[in-house]
mmCIF file of C-alpha atoms in Angstrom:
data_model
loop_
_atom_site.group_PDB
_atom_site.id
_atom_site.type_symbol
_atom_site.label_atom_id
_atom_site.label_comp_id
_atom_site.label_asym_id
_atom_site.label_seq_id
_atom_site.Cartn_x
_atom_site.Cartn_y
_atom_site.Cartn_z
ATOM 1 C CA UNK A 983 109.800 15.884 91.095
ATOM 2 C CA UNK A 984 113.084 17.673 92.431
ATOM 3 C CA UNK A 985 111.959 20.803 93.846
ATOM 4 C CA UNK A 986 115.271 22.293 95.013
ATOM 5 C CA UNK A 987 116.179 23.631 91.706
ATOM 6 C CA UNK A 988 112.794 25.825 91.797
ATOM 7 C CA UNK A 989 113.620 27.071 95.451
ATOM 8 C CA UNK A 990 117.186 28.029 94.357
ATOM 9 C CA UNK A 991 115.815 29.486 91.253
ATOM 10 C CA UNK A 992 113.425 31.804 93.721
ATOM 11 C CA UNK A 993 116.326 32.582 95.787
ATOM 12 C CA UNK A 994 118.158 33.980 92.833
ATOM 13 C CA UNK A 995 115.140 35.786 91.422
ATOM 14 C CA UNK A 996 114.514 37.197 95.054
ATOM 15 C CA UNK A 997 117.841 38.301 95.251
ATOM 16 C CA UNK A 998 117.436 40.254 91.772
ATOM 17 C CA UNK A 999 114.316 41.631 93.109
ATOM 18 C CA UNK A 1000 115.982 43.213 96.126
ATOM 19 C CA UNK A 1001 118.880 44.972 93.900
ATOM 20 C CA UNK A 1002 116.276 46.361 91.645
ATOM 21 C CA UNK A 1003 113.953 48.079 94.185
ATOM 22 C CA UNK A 1004 117.185 49.284 95.930
ATOM 23 C CA UNK A 1005 118.181 51.080 92.921
ATOM 24 C CA UNK A 1006 114.616 52.120 92.079
ATOM 25 C CA UNK A 1007 113.650 53.604 95.651
ATOM 26 C CA UNK A 1008 115.899 56.701 95.520
ATOM 27 C CA UNK A 1009 114.155 57.819 92.103
ATOM 28 C CA UNK A 1010 110.355 57.041 93.866
ATOM 29 C CA UNK A 1011 108.743 59.839 95.805
ATOM 30 C CA UNK A 1012 107.115 58.923 98.859
ATOM 31 C CA UNK A 1013 108.311 55.304 99.059
ATOM 32 C CA UNK A 1014 108.668 54.847 102.868
ATOM 33 C CA UNK A 1015 108.736 51.039 103.674
ATOM 34 C CA UNK A 1016 109.764 49.985 100.186
ATOM 35 C CA UNK A 1017 113.292 49.766 101.472
ATOM 36 C CA UNK A 1018 112.052 47.181 104.051
ATOM 37 C CA UNK A 1019 110.602 45.276 101.081
ATOM 38 C CA UNK A 1020 114.233 45.305 99.561
ATOM 39 C CA UNK A 1021 115.663 44.314 102.919
ATOM 40 C CA UNK A 1022 112.989 41.442 103.069
ATOM 41 C CA UNK A 1023 114.639 39.733 99.808
ATOM 42 C CA UNK A 1024 117.914 38.851 101.755
ATOM 43 C CA UNK A 1025 116.489 36.574 104.405
ATOM 44 C CA UNK A 1026 114.061 35.316 102.111
ATOM 45 C CA UNK A 1027 116.297 34.527 99.404
ATOM 46 C CA UNK A 1028 118.668 32.964 102.056
ATOM 47 C CA UNK A 1029 115.920 30.937 103.545
ATOM 48 C CA UNK A 1030 114.735 29.758 99.934
ATOM 49 C CA UNK A 1031 118.398 28.724 99.142
ATOM 50 C CA UNK A 1032 118.651 26.912 102.344
ATOM 51 C CA UNK A 1033 115.327 25.117 101.555
ATOM 52 C CA UNK A 1034 116.627 24.128 98.200
ATOM 53 C CA UNK A 1035 119.616 22.914 99.453
ATOM 54 C CA UNK A 1036 118.577 21.180 102.951
ATOM 55 C CA UNK A 1037 120.027 17.756 101.836
ATOM 56 C CA UNK A 1038 123.482 19.383 101.355
ATOM 57 C CA UNK A 1039 123.684 21.584 104.533
ATOM 58 C CA UNK A 1040 124.810 20.522 108.075
ATOM 59 C CA UNK A 1041 122.067 20.102 110.493
ATOM 60 C CA UNK A 1042 123.111 22.590 112.929
ATOM 61 C CA UNK A 1043 122.683 25.384 110.265
ATOM 62 C CA UNK A 1044 118.921 24.213 109.719
ATOM 63 C CA UNK A 1045 118.013 26.107 113.053
ATOM 64 C CA UNK A 1046 118.480 29.349 111.150
ATOM 65 C CA UNK A 1047 116.523 28.374 108.007
ATOM 66 C CA UNK A 1048 112.989 28.969 109.627
ATOM 67 C CA UNK A 1049 113.972 32.357 111.347
ATOM 68 C CA UNK A 1050 115.431 33.659 108.247
ATOM 69 C CA UNK A 1051 112.558 32.866 106.196
ATOM 70 C CA UNK A 1052 110.084 34.429 108.710
ATOM 71 C CA UNK A 1053 112.324 37.506 109.205
ATOM 72 C CA UNK A 1054 111.494 38.246 105.570
ATOM 73 C CA UNK A 1055 107.766 37.815 105.743
ATOM 74 C CA UNK A 1056 108.023 40.075 109.052
ATOM 75 C CA UNK A 1057 109.881 42.787 106.946
ATOM 76 C CA UNK A 1058 107.119 42.572 104.059
ATOM 77 C CA UNK A 1059 104.685 43.400 106.940
ATOM 78 C CA UNK A 1060 106.398 46.111 108.524
ATOM 79 C CA UNK A 1061 107.477 47.558 104.997
ATOM 80 C CA UNK A 1062 103.767 47.467 104.133
ATOM 81 C CA UNK A 1063 102.423 49.228 107.388
ATOM 82 C CA UNK A 1064 104.923 51.757 106.849
ATOM 83 C CA UNK A 1065 104.190 52.471 103.288
ATOM 84 C CA UNK A 1066 100.619 52.487 104.399
ATOM 85 C CA UNK A 1067 101.393 54.824 107.383
ATOM 86 C CA UNK A 1068 100.126 52.409 109.701
ATOM 87 C CA UNK A 1069 101.469 51.469 113.236
ATOM 88 C CA UNK A 1070 104.496 49.360 113.030
ATOM 89 C CA UNK A 1071 103.944 45.664 114.352
ATOM 90 C CA UNK A 1072 107.377 45.335 115.806
ATOM 91 C CA UNK A 1073 106.236 43.535 118.789
ATOM 92 C CA UNK A 1074 104.403 40.719 116.861
ATOM 93 C CA UNK A 1075 107.355 40.526 114.385
ATOM 94 C CA UNK A 1076 110.103 39.931 117.276
ATOM 95 C CA UNK A 1077 107.704 37.361 119.094
ATOM 96 C CA UNK A 1078 107.383 35.554 115.993
ATOM 97 C CA UNK A 1079 110.995 35.494 114.785
ATOM 98 C CA UNK A 1080 112.372 34.937 118.231
ATOM 99 C CA UNK A 1081 110.081 32.012 118.969
ATOM 100 C CA UNK A 1082 111.156 30.350 115.617
ATOM 101 C CA UNK A 1083 114.675 30.612 116.852
ATOM 102 C CA UNK A 1084 113.873 29.069 120.129
ATOM 103 C CA UNK A 1085 111.683 26.132 118.757
ATOM 104 C CA UNK A 1086 114.152 25.709 115.840
ATOM 105 C CA UNK A 1087 116.933 25.165 118.454
ATOM 106 C CA UNK A 1088 114.928 22.936 120.532
ATOM 107 C CA UNK A 1089 113.957 20.536 117.522
ATOM 108 C CA UNK A 1090 117.322 20.222 116.250
ATOM 109 C CA UNK A 1091 118.577 19.306 119.784
ATOM 110 C CA UNK A 1092 115.741 16.809 120.188
ATOM 111 C CA UNK A 1093 116.770 15.125 116.897
ATOM 112 C CA UNK A 1094 116.030 17.547 114.007
ATOM 113 C CA UNK A 1095 112.234 16.748 113.151
ATOM 114 C CA UNK A 1096 111.720 17.959 109.579
ATOM 115 C CA UNK A 1097 107.911 18.197 110.298
ATOM 116 C CA UNK A 1098 108.568 20.006 113.434
ATOM 117 C CA UNK A 1099 110.637 22.747 111.571
ATOM 118 C CA UNK A 1100 108.108 22.912 109.134
ATOM 119 C CA UNK A 1101 105.246 23.651 111.525
ATOM 120 C CA UNK A 1102 107.359 26.391 112.966
ATOM 121 C CA UNK A 1103 107.671 27.820 109.722
ATOM 122 C CA UNK A 1104 103.968 27.401 108.317
ATOM 123 C CA UNK A 1105 102.437 28.492 111.882
ATOM 124 C CA UNK A 1106 104.811 31.773 111.612
ATOM 125 C CA UNK A 1107 103.795 32.296 108.133
ATOM 126 C CA UNK A 1108 100.219 32.084 108.970
ATOM 127 C CA UNK A 1109 100.407 34.881 111.634
ATOM 128 C CA UNK A 1110 102.346 37.249 109.742
ATOM 129 C CA UNK A 1111 100.378 36.774 106.669
ATOM 130 C CA UNK A 1112 97.137 37.100 108.598
ATOM 131 C CA UNK A 1113 98.449 40.393 109.832
ATOM 132 C CA UNK A 1114 99.246 41.435 106.335
ATOM 133 C CA UNK A 1115 95.734 40.818 105.359
ATOM 134 C CA UNK A 1116 94.363 42.648 108.122
ATOM 135 C CA UNK A 1117 96.286 45.608 107.209
ATOM 136 C CA UNK A 1118 95.294 45.545 103.517
ATOM 137 C CA UNK A 1119 91.751 45.304 104.729
ATOM 138 C CA UNK A 1120 91.750 48.284 106.697
ATOM 139 C CA UNK A 1121 93.708 50.650 104.393
ATOM 140 C CA UNK A 1122 91.540 50.530 101.248
ATOM 141 C CA UNK A 1123 92.151 53.554 99.237
ATOM 142 C CA UNK A 1124 91.039 55.273 95.865
ATOM 143 C CA UNK A 1125 93.009 54.328 93.255
ATOM 144 C CA UNK A 1126 94.464 51.390 94.805
ATOM 145 C CA UNK A 1127 91.581 49.077 94.603
ATOM 146 C CA UNK A 1128 92.749 46.419 92.206
ATOM 147 C CA UNK A 1129 95.942 46.404 93.546
ATOM 148 C CA UNK A 1130 94.772 45.708 97.128
ATOM 149 C CA UNK A 1131 92.517 42.738 95.472
ATOM 150 C CA UNK A 1132 95.340 41.257 94.051
ATOM 151 C CA UNK A 1133 97.529 41.625 97.070
ATOM 152 C CA UNK A 1134 94.735 40.110 99.334
ATOM 153 C CA UNK A 1135 94.322 37.422 96.918
ATOM 154 C CA UNK A 1136 98.029 36.267 96.805
ATOM 155 C CA UNK A 1137 98.354 36.846 100.781
ATOM 156 C CA UNK A 1138 95.208 34.809 101.405
ATOM 157 C CA UNK A 1139 96.694 31.980 99.114
ATOM 158 C CA UNK A 1140 99.819 32.002 101.220
ATOM 159 C CA UNK A 1141 97.630 31.925 104.335
ATOM 160 C CA UNK A 1142 95.664 28.892 103.061
ATOM 161 C CA UNK A 1143 98.734 26.792 101.909
ATOM 162 C CA UNK A 1144 100.257 27.300 105.269
ATOM 163 C CA UNK A 1145 97.081 26.129 106.944
ATOM 164 C CA UNK A 1146 96.766 23.371 104.435
ATOM 165 C CA UNK A 1147 100.410 22.253 105.444
ATOM 166 C CA UNK A 1148 99.591 22.209 109.176
ATOM 167 C CA UNK A 1149 96.623 20.100 108.752
ATOM 168 C CA UNK A 1150 98.426 17.764 106.478
ATOM 169 C CA UNK A 1151 101.315 17.426 109.008
ATOM 170 C CA UNK A 1152 99.106 16.751 112.190
ATOM 171 C CA UNK A 1153 95.536 15.881 110.626
ATOM 172 C CA UNK A 1154 94.167 12.472 110.624
ATOM 173 C CA UNK A 1155 94.864 12.103 106.981
ATOM 174 C CA UNK A 1156 97.882 10.361 106.163
ATOM 175 C CA UNK A 1157 97.423 11.038 102.338
ATOM 176 C CA UNK A 1158 98.135 14.396 102.626
ATOM 177 C CA UNK A 1159 101.388 14.000 104.349
ATOM 178 C CA UNK A 1160 103.223 13.165 101.118
ATOM 179 C CA UNK A 1161 106.419 14.633 101.037
ATOM 180 C CA UNK A 1162 105.902 15.758 97.170
ATOM 181 C CA UNK A 1163 102.586 17.524 98.225
ATOM 182 C CA UNK A 1164 104.495 19.369 101.152
ATOM 183 C CA UNK A 1165 107.439 20.155 99.001
ATOM 184 C CA UNK A 1166 104.866 21.297 96.152
ATOM 185 C CA UNK A 1167 102.893 23.591 98.708
ATOM 186 C CA UNK A 1168 106.274 25.011 100.019
ATOM 187 C CA UNK A 1169 107.148 25.924 96.197
ATOM 188 C CA UNK A 1170 103.880 27.518 95.613
ATOM 189 C CA UNK A 1171 104.117 29.555 98.606
ATOM 190 C CA UNK A 1172 107.654 30.869 97.645
ATOM 191 C CA UNK A 1173 106.416 31.733 94.239
ATOM 192 C CA UNK A 1174 103.463 33.449 95.842
ATOM 193 C CA UNK A 1175 105.929 35.627 97.788
ATOM 194 C CA UNK A 1176 106.966 36.991 94.590
ATOM 195 C CA UNK A 1177 103.664 37.970 93.557
ATOM 196 C CA UNK A 1178 103.160 39.771 96.739
ATOM 197 C CA UNK A 1179 106.455 41.830 95.729
ATOM 198 C CA UNK A 1180 105.052 42.525 92.513
ATOM 199 C CA UNK A 1181 101.700 43.757 94.346
ATOM 200 C CA UNK A 1182 103.861 45.953 96.303
ATOM 201 C CA UNK A 1183 105.457 47.296 93.214
ATOM 202 C CA UNK A 1184 102.233 48.159 91.770
ATOM 203 C CA UNK A 1185 101.288 49.997 95.049
ATOM 204 C CA UNK A 1186 104.249 52.325 94.488
ATOM 205 C CA UNK A 1187 103.123 52.671 90.950
ATOM 206 C CA UNK A 1188 99.554 53.607 92.000
ATOM 207 C CA UNK A 1189 100.715 56.177 94.283
ATOM 208 C CA UNK A 1190 103.158 57.726 91.602
ATOM 209 C CA UNK A 1191 100.303 57.540 89.333
ATOM 210 C CA UNK A 1192 97.962 59.487 91.898
ATOM 211 C CA UNK A 1193 100.897 61.866 92.304
ATOM 212 C CA UNK A 1194 101.311 62.646 88.678
ATOM 213 C CA UNK A 1195 97.392 63.136 88.185
ATOM 214 C CA UNK A 1196 97.470 65.601 91.220
ATOM 215 C CA UNK A 1197 100.489 67.347 89.598
ATOM 216 C CA UNK A 1198 98.114 67.594 86.491
ATOM 217 C CA UNK A 1199 94.902 68.883 87.918
ATOM 218 C CA UNK A 1200 96.122 70.727 90.899
ATOM 219 C CA UNK A 1201 97.602 74.245 91.178
ATOM 220 C CA UNK A 1202 101.005 73.831 92.916
ATOM 221 C CA UNK A 1203 100.722 77.331 94.717
ATOM 222 C CA UNK A 1204 97.325 77.118 96.237
ATOM 223 C CA UNK A 1205 96.563 73.585 95.997
ATOM 224 C CA UNK A 1206 93.067 74.134 94.435
ATOM 225 C CA UNK A 1207 92.199 72.614 91.119
ATOM 226 C CA UNK A 1208 93.519 74.216 87.975
ATOM 227 C CA UNK A 1209 91.937 74.848 84.784
ATOM 228 C CA UNK A 1210 92.063 71.273 83.433
ATOM 229 C CA UNK A 1211 91.026 69.856 86.874
ATOM 230 C CA UNK A 1212 87.912 72.215 86.978
ATOM 231 C CA UNK A 1213 86.796 71.057 83.456
ATOM 232 C CA UNK A 1214 86.928 67.416 84.771
ATOM 233 C CA UNK A 1215 84.934 68.431 87.671
ATOM 234 C CA UNK A 1216 82.460 70.338 85.763
ATOM 235 C CA UNK A 1217 81.884 67.677 83.433
ATOM 236 C CA UNK A 1218 80.871 65.367 86.361
ATOM 237 C CA UNK A 1219 78.549 68.041 87.783
ATOM 238 C CA UNK A 1220 76.746 68.746 84.438
ATOM 239 C CA UNK A 1221 76.253 65.179 83.666
ATOM 240 C CA UNK A 1222 74.631 64.501 87.252
ATOM 241 C CA UNK A 1223 72.359 67.760 86.960
ATOM 242 C CA UNK A 1224 71.176 66.631 83.555
ATOM 243 C CA UNK A 1225 70.328 63.190 84.979
ATOM 244 C CA UNK A 1226 68.491 64.944 87.891
ATOM 245 C CA UNK A 1227 66.265 67.040 85.535
ATOM 246 C CA UNK A 1228 65.634 70.671 86.597
ATOM 247 C CA UNK A 1229 68.551 71.380 88.942
ATOM 248 C CA UNK A 1230 70.806 74.456 88.059
ATOM 249 C CA UNK A 1231 74.433 75.148 88.441
ATOM 250 C CA UNK A 1232 75.769 78.421 89.956
ATOM 251 C CA UNK A 1233 79.195 79.513 88.741
ATOM 252 C CA UNK A 1234 81.145 82.405 90.696
ATOM 253 C CA UNK A 1235 83.753 84.078 89.518
ATOM 254 C CA UNK A 1236 86.147 85.944 91.578
ATOM 255 C CA UNK A 1237 89.135 88.243 91.028
ATOM 256 C CA UNK A 1238 91.192 89.690 93.660
ATOM 257 C CA UNK A 1239 90.885 93.685 93.620
ATOM 258 C CA UNK A 1240 94.245 95.760 92.797
ATOM 259 C CA UNK A 1241 96.337 92.366 92.688
ATOM 260 C CA UNK A 1242 98.877 94.165 90.654
ATOM 261 C CA UNK A 1243 99.325 96.859 93.105
ATOM 262 C CA UNK A 1244 99.899 94.325 96.041
ATOM 263 C CA UNK A 1245 102.519 92.679 93.964
ATOM 264 C CA UNK A 1246 104.446 95.764 92.765
ATOM 265 C CA UNK A 1247 104.291 97.381 96.423
ATOM 266 C CA UNK A 1248 104.474 94.180 98.726
ATOM 267 C CA UNK A 1249 106.467 91.707 96.694
ATOM 268 C CA UNK A 1250 105.771 88.680 94.887
ATOM 269 C CA UNK A 1251 106.305 86.673 97.960
ATOM 270 C CA UNK A 1252 103.595 88.621 99.652
ATOM 271 C CA UNK A 1253 101.371 88.198 96.547
ATOM 272 C CA UNK A 1254 101.842 84.424 96.804
ATOM 273 C CA UNK A 1255 101.007 84.237 100.355
ATOM 274 C CA UNK A 1256 97.567 86.375 99.443
ATOM 275 C CA UNK A 1257 96.648 83.651 96.994
ATOM 276 C CA UNK A 1258 97.449 81.010 99.529
ATOM 277 C CA UNK A 1259 95.476 82.738 102.260
ATOM 278 C CA UNK A 1260 92.411 83.532 99.629
ATOM 279 C CA UNK A 1261 92.528 79.649 98.685
ATOM 280 C CA UNK A 1262 92.455 78.792 102.434
ATOM 281 C CA UNK A 1263 89.484 80.993 103.087
ATOM 282 C CA UNK A 1264 87.412 79.621 100.134
ATOM 283 C CA UNK A 1265 87.927 75.961 100.858
ATOM 284 C CA UNK A 1266 86.875 76.499 104.397
ATOM 285 C CA UNK A 1267 83.758 78.477 103.344
ATOM 286 C CA UNK A 1268 82.631 76.108 100.816
ATOM 287 C CA UNK A 1269 81.336 72.597 101.556
ATOM 288 C CA UNK A 1270 83.493 69.448 99.824
ATOM 289 C CA UNK A 1271 80.344 69.492 97.179
ATOM 290 C CA UNK A 1272 81.610 73.006 95.697
ATOM 291 C CA UNK A 1273 84.307 72.941 92.965
ATOM 292 C CA UNK A 1274 86.780 75.667 93.830
ATOM 293 C CA UNK A 1275 89.409 76.109 91.337
ATOM 294 C CA UNK A 1276 92.206 78.675 90.359
ATOM 295 C CA UNK A 1277 92.262 79.564 86.324
ATOM 296 C CA UNK A 1278 95.487 81.586 86.493
ATOM 297 C CA UNK A 1279 96.843 84.889 88.337
ATOM 298 C CA UNK A 1280 94.497 86.235 90.665
ATOM 299 C CA UNK A 1281 91.371 84.495 89.142
ATOM 300 C CA UNK A 1282 89.222 82.079 90.857
ATOM 301 C CA UNK A 1283 85.852 80.195 89.997
ATOM 302 C CA UNK A 1284 83.572 78.333 92.327
ATOM 303 C CA UNK A 1285 80.970 75.913 90.901
ATOM 304 C CA UNK A 1286 77.888 75.125 93.099
ATOM 305 C CA UNK A 1287 75.962 72.220 91.939
ATOM 306 C CA UNK A 1288 71.996 72.547 92.462
ATOM 307 C CA UNK A 1289 72.196 76.021 93.909
ATOM 308 C CA UNK A 1290 69.402 78.588 93.235
ATOM 309 C CA UNK A 1291 70.237 82.094 92.205
ATOM 310 C CA UNK A 1292 69.475 83.441 95.613
ATOM 311 C CA UNK A 1293 71.619 80.885 97.298
ATOM 312 C CA UNK A 1294 74.439 81.648 95.070
ATOM 313 C CA UNK A 1295 74.297 85.204 95.490
ATOM 314 C CA UNK A 1296 74.131 84.819 99.385
ATOM 315 C CA UNK A 1297 77.047 82.408 99.197
ATOM 316 C CA UNK A 1298 79.151 85.009 97.148
ATOM 317 C CA UNK A 1299 78.450 87.974 99.409
ATOM 318 C CA UNK A 1300 79.510 85.888 102.589
ATOM 319 C CA UNK A 1301 82.712 84.868 100.952
ATOM 320 C CA UNK A 1302 83.145 88.470 100.001
ATOM 321 C CA UNK A 1303 82.814 89.412 103.643
ATOM 322 C CA UNK A 1304 84.835 86.839 104.886
ATOM 323 C CA UNK A 1305 87.762 87.522 102.445
ATOM 324 C CA UNK A 1306 87.677 91.106 103.521
ATOM 325 C CA UNK A 1307 87.837 90.292 107.255
ATOM 326 C CA UNK A 1308 90.331 87.516 107.047
ATOM 327 C CA UNK A 1309 92.601 87.324 104.069
ATOM 328 C CA UNK A 1310 94.686 90.339 104.892
ATOM 329 C CA UNK A 1311 95.589 88.813 108.350
ATOM 330 C CA UNK A 1312 96.330 85.414 106.896
ATOM 331 C CA UNK A 1313 98.566 86.897 104.368
ATOM 332 C CA UNK A 1314 100.210 89.277 106.975
ATOM 333 C CA UNK A 1315 99.223 92.418 104.846
ATOM 334 C CA UNK A 1316 98.317 95.573 106.766
ATOM 335 C CA UNK A 1317 96.040 96.858 104.043
ATOM 336 C CA UNK A 1318 92.853 94.811 103.431
ATOM 337 C CA UNK A 1319 92.241 92.256 100.681
ATOM 338 C CA UNK A 1320 88.956 92.687 98.641
ATOM 339 C CA UNK A 1321 87.746 90.678 95.830
ATOM 340 C CA UNK A 1322 84.885 91.276 93.063
ATOM 341 C CA UNK A 1323 82.512 88.365 92.125
ATOM 342 C CA UNK A 1324 80.340 87.629 89.471
ATOM 343 C CA UNK A 1325 77.587 85.149 89.643
ATOM 344 C CA UNK A 1326 75.636 83.227 87.108
ATOM 345 C CA UNK A 1327 73.190 80.599 87.433
ATOM 346 C CA UNK A 1328 71.395 78.149 85.010
ATOM 347 C CA UNK A 1329 70.361 74.775 84.347
ATOM 348 C CA UNK A 1330 72.767 72.595 82.163
ATOM 349 C CA UNK A 1331 70.073 71.684 80.038
ATOM 350 C CA UNK A 1332 69.867 75.226 78.586
ATOM 351 C CA UNK A 1333 73.751 76.213 78.680
ATOM 352 C CA UNK A 1334 77.172 75.067 78.264
ATOM 353 C CA UNK A 1335 79.686 75.218 80.543
ATOM 354 C CA UNK A 1336 81.756 77.640 78.233
ATOM 355 C CA UNK A 1337 78.678 80.010 78.118
ATOM 356 C CA UNK A 1338 77.878 79.904 82.091
ATOM 357 C CA UNK A 1339 81.514 80.913 82.671
ATOM 358 C CA UNK A 1340 81.296 83.553 80.189
ATOM 359 C CA UNK A 1341 78.167 85.048 82.178
ATOM 360 C CA UNK A 1342 79.813 84.770 85.345
ATOM 361 C CA UNK A 1343 82.844 86.809 83.727
ATOM 362 C CA UNK A 1344 80.621 89.311 82.617
ATOM 363 C CA UNK A 1345 78.984 89.959 85.849
ATOM 364 C CA UNK A 1346 82.325 90.101 87.322
ATOM 365 C CA UNK A 1347 83.395 92.980 85.024
ATOM 366 C CA UNK A 1348 80.449 94.681 85.881
ATOM 367 C CA UNK A 1349 81.228 94.377 89.704
ATOM 368 C CA UNK A 1350 84.593 95.719 88.779
ATOM 369 C CA UNK A 1351 83.128 98.642 86.961
ATOM 370 C CA UNK A 1352 80.653 99.534 89.508
ATOM 371 C CA UNK A 1353 83.340 100.033 92.280
ATOM 372 C CA UNK A 1354 85.028 96.606 93.151
ATOM 373 C CA UNK A 1355 84.573 94.652 96.411
ATOM 374 C CA UNK A 1356 81.036 93.629 95.384
ATOM 375 C CA UNK A 1357 79.069 90.781 93.958
ATOM 376 C CA UNK A 1358 77.059 91.236 90.708
ATOM 377 C CA UNK A 1359 74.293 88.759 89.038
ATOM 378 C CA UNK A 1360 74.327 88.010 85.529
ATOM 379 C CA UNK A 1361 70.717 88.943 84.084
ATOM 380 C CA UNK A 1362 69.499 86.484 81.300
ATOM 381 C CA UNK A 1363 69.132 88.148 78.039
ATOM 382 C CA UNK A 1364 71.729 90.888 78.706
ATOM 383 C CA UNK A 1365 75.336 90.588 77.538
ATOM 384 C CA UNK A 1366 76.232 94.365 78.583
ATOM 385 C CA UNK A 1367 79.297 94.259 81.023
ATOM 386 C CA UNK A 1368 77.232 96.900 83.340
ATOM 387 C CA UNK A 1369 74.123 94.322 83.600
ATOM 388 C CA UNK A 1370 73.674 92.909 86.925
ATOM 389 C CA UNK A 1371 72.304 93.033 90.548
ATOM 390 C CA UNK A 1372 74.979 94.482 92.488
ATOM 391 C CA UNK A 1373 75.381 94.127 96.431
ATOM 392 C CA UNK A 1374 78.664 94.587 98.538
ATOM 393 C CA UNK A 1375 80.723 97.536 99.866
ATOM 394 C CA UNK A 1376 82.462 99.925 97.621
ATOM 395 C CA UNK A 1377 86.355 99.533 97.694
#
């Protein structure tokens, strides 16, 4: 079978991939490294074209065939490390490509052994693909697992075929040295490189999907969960506590005191600074197990899975005190920033999320009516806004 047309077709497809990536990258956020993937297709396409047309090329030009192909592999490796924000393996890439130039030139001077050139190429591919596999193994990230597995499989197959060609060329099994088998292995490797590039494109897509999800569930000003993100998180908390059995969930509703006055007298930019400072204080105050969200305006909610009423009230009071002592300084305000908090606690088996949030809002309203800058606990069986056990300083 004549594989030259396959190599030439792969060269054309590679060139088209390079053009498509180059046109796409400017429209993709945080695509650092993708430019190197696009650039990699230029030497890969040129090297593949030389593989397909080796019989028609002058012997001296074959000195550059292996270095061109390995330059493409090196750019893929560097682009992957840059995209995943890992240290650049420039030294390894330079050593591999420079060595391929020197060895290819020496082989051509010595008579142009095709087995020698193939050995240079496959050894370089093994080194660079091994580095790619190590990078992928060390960079598993949420939301990219399947894409990473696909890339690892494709790169592992490239590594395997390179090792197989070395064994076929220099091992004690003459039957493996069939030119058709060696050319077929090279063709499969070329096709697998296209699969790797498809995998890199899927990495870009996975990152974009992650960013889109963040935009959907996160408040852009504070970075906290928004209402939709809160509902997704609460669904998981309620499901878990129901499985546990008797565990309770605490909801703390929080509202900034006299926030409209801050906006009117200090300006909306200063008001935004207050919201950001408050978000920072709350994020640092609670563990990662807690859910902290901004419902809108100056209203916030904290959800604590497994907390008792006493624990939730103590947490709320500590938060109130920390906000009063730190928030104004962080926001650059001279006047103190205080908050009112309402706390409600119950077991998910006995109450819905909407009802528990409504109870916390009722307690918050009670704290507002009783002087602000304080915490109030919702009392079960009572829906009066003034109901609640109150603690804290007067505003």
